[in-house]
Amino acid sequence: MTTNVLILCTHNSARSVLSEGMLNHWAAKLGKDVRAYSAGSAPSGRLNPFALEALTTAGVDVSG
């Protein structure tokens, strides 16, 4: 059974996006049946470019 994780922050533009990306990346790498999602209580509608750069640098697929 898949474990679903919701990561919530205010704008869903950096912290929650980083957490979602890293958790999904490592779960897949370790063969764990875990799926992370992120959301914001007041979403900004844009992603922080530094967050995307950090994920890319860490080898996380940000295409989806």
Coordinates of C-alpha atoms in Angstrom, one line a residue:
M1 CA 0.0 0.0 0.0
T2 CA 1.3 3.4 -1.0
T3 CA 2.1 5.9 1.8
N4 CA 1.0 9.4 0.8
V5 CA 2.6 12.4 2.4
L6 CA 1.3 16.0 2.1
I7 CA 3.8 18.7 2.7
L8 CA 2.2 22.0 3.4
C9 CA 3.7 25.5 3.7
T10 CA 2.4 29.0 3.0
H11 CA 3.2 29.7 -0.7
N12 CA 4.1 26.3 -2.1
S13 CA 7.0 27.8 -3.9
A14 CA 10.2 26.6 -2.2
R15 CA 10.2 24.6 1.1
S16 CA 7.3 22.3 0.3
V17 CA 8.5 21.9 -3.3
L18 CA 12.0 21.0 -2.2
S19 CA 10.6 18.5 0.4
E20 CA 8.3 16.9 -2.1
G21 CA 11.0 16.6 -4.7
M22 CA 13.6 15.1 -2.3
L23 CA 11.1 12.7 -0.7
N24 CA 9.9 11.4 -4.0
H25 CA 13.5 11.1 -5.3
W26 CA 14.8 9.2 -2.4
A27 CA 11.7 7.0 -2.1
A28 CA 12.1 5.9 -5.7
K29 CA 15.9 5.4 -5.3
L30 CA 15.4 3.3 -2.2
G31 CA 12.4 1.3 -3.6
K32 CA 9.9 2.6 -1.1
D33 CA 6.2 2.9 -1.9
V34 CA 5.9 6.5 -0.8
R35 CA 4.4 9.4 -2.7
A36 CA 4.8 13.0 -1.6
Y37 CA 2.6 16.0 -2.6
S38 CA 3.0 19.6 -1.8
A39 CA 0.5 22.4 -1.3
G40 CA 0.2 25.9 0.1
S41 CA -2.3 27.6 2.4
A42 CA -1.9 30.7 0.2
P43 CA -0.2 29.5 -2.9
S44 CA 1.8 32.1 -4.9
G45 CA 1.2 30.3 -8.3
R46 CA 5.0 30.4 -9.0
L47 CA 8.0 28.3 -8.1
N48 CA 11.1 29.8 -6.6
P49 CA 13.8 29.4 -9.3
F50 CA 16.5 28.8 -6.6
A51 CA 14.4 25.8 -5.3
L52 CA 14.3 24.3 -8.8
E53 CA 18.0 24.9 -9.2
A54 CA 18.7 23.2 -5.9
L55 CA 16.7 20.1 -6.9
T56 CA 18.3 19.9 -10.3
T57 CA 21.8 20.2 -8.7
A58 CA 20.8 17.4 -6.4
G59 CA 19.9 15.2 -9.3
V60 CA 16.1 15.3 -8.8
D61 CA 13.9 15.2 -11.9
V62 CA 11.9 18.4 -12.0
S63 CA 10.2 17.8 -15.4
G64 CA 6.9 16.6 -13.9

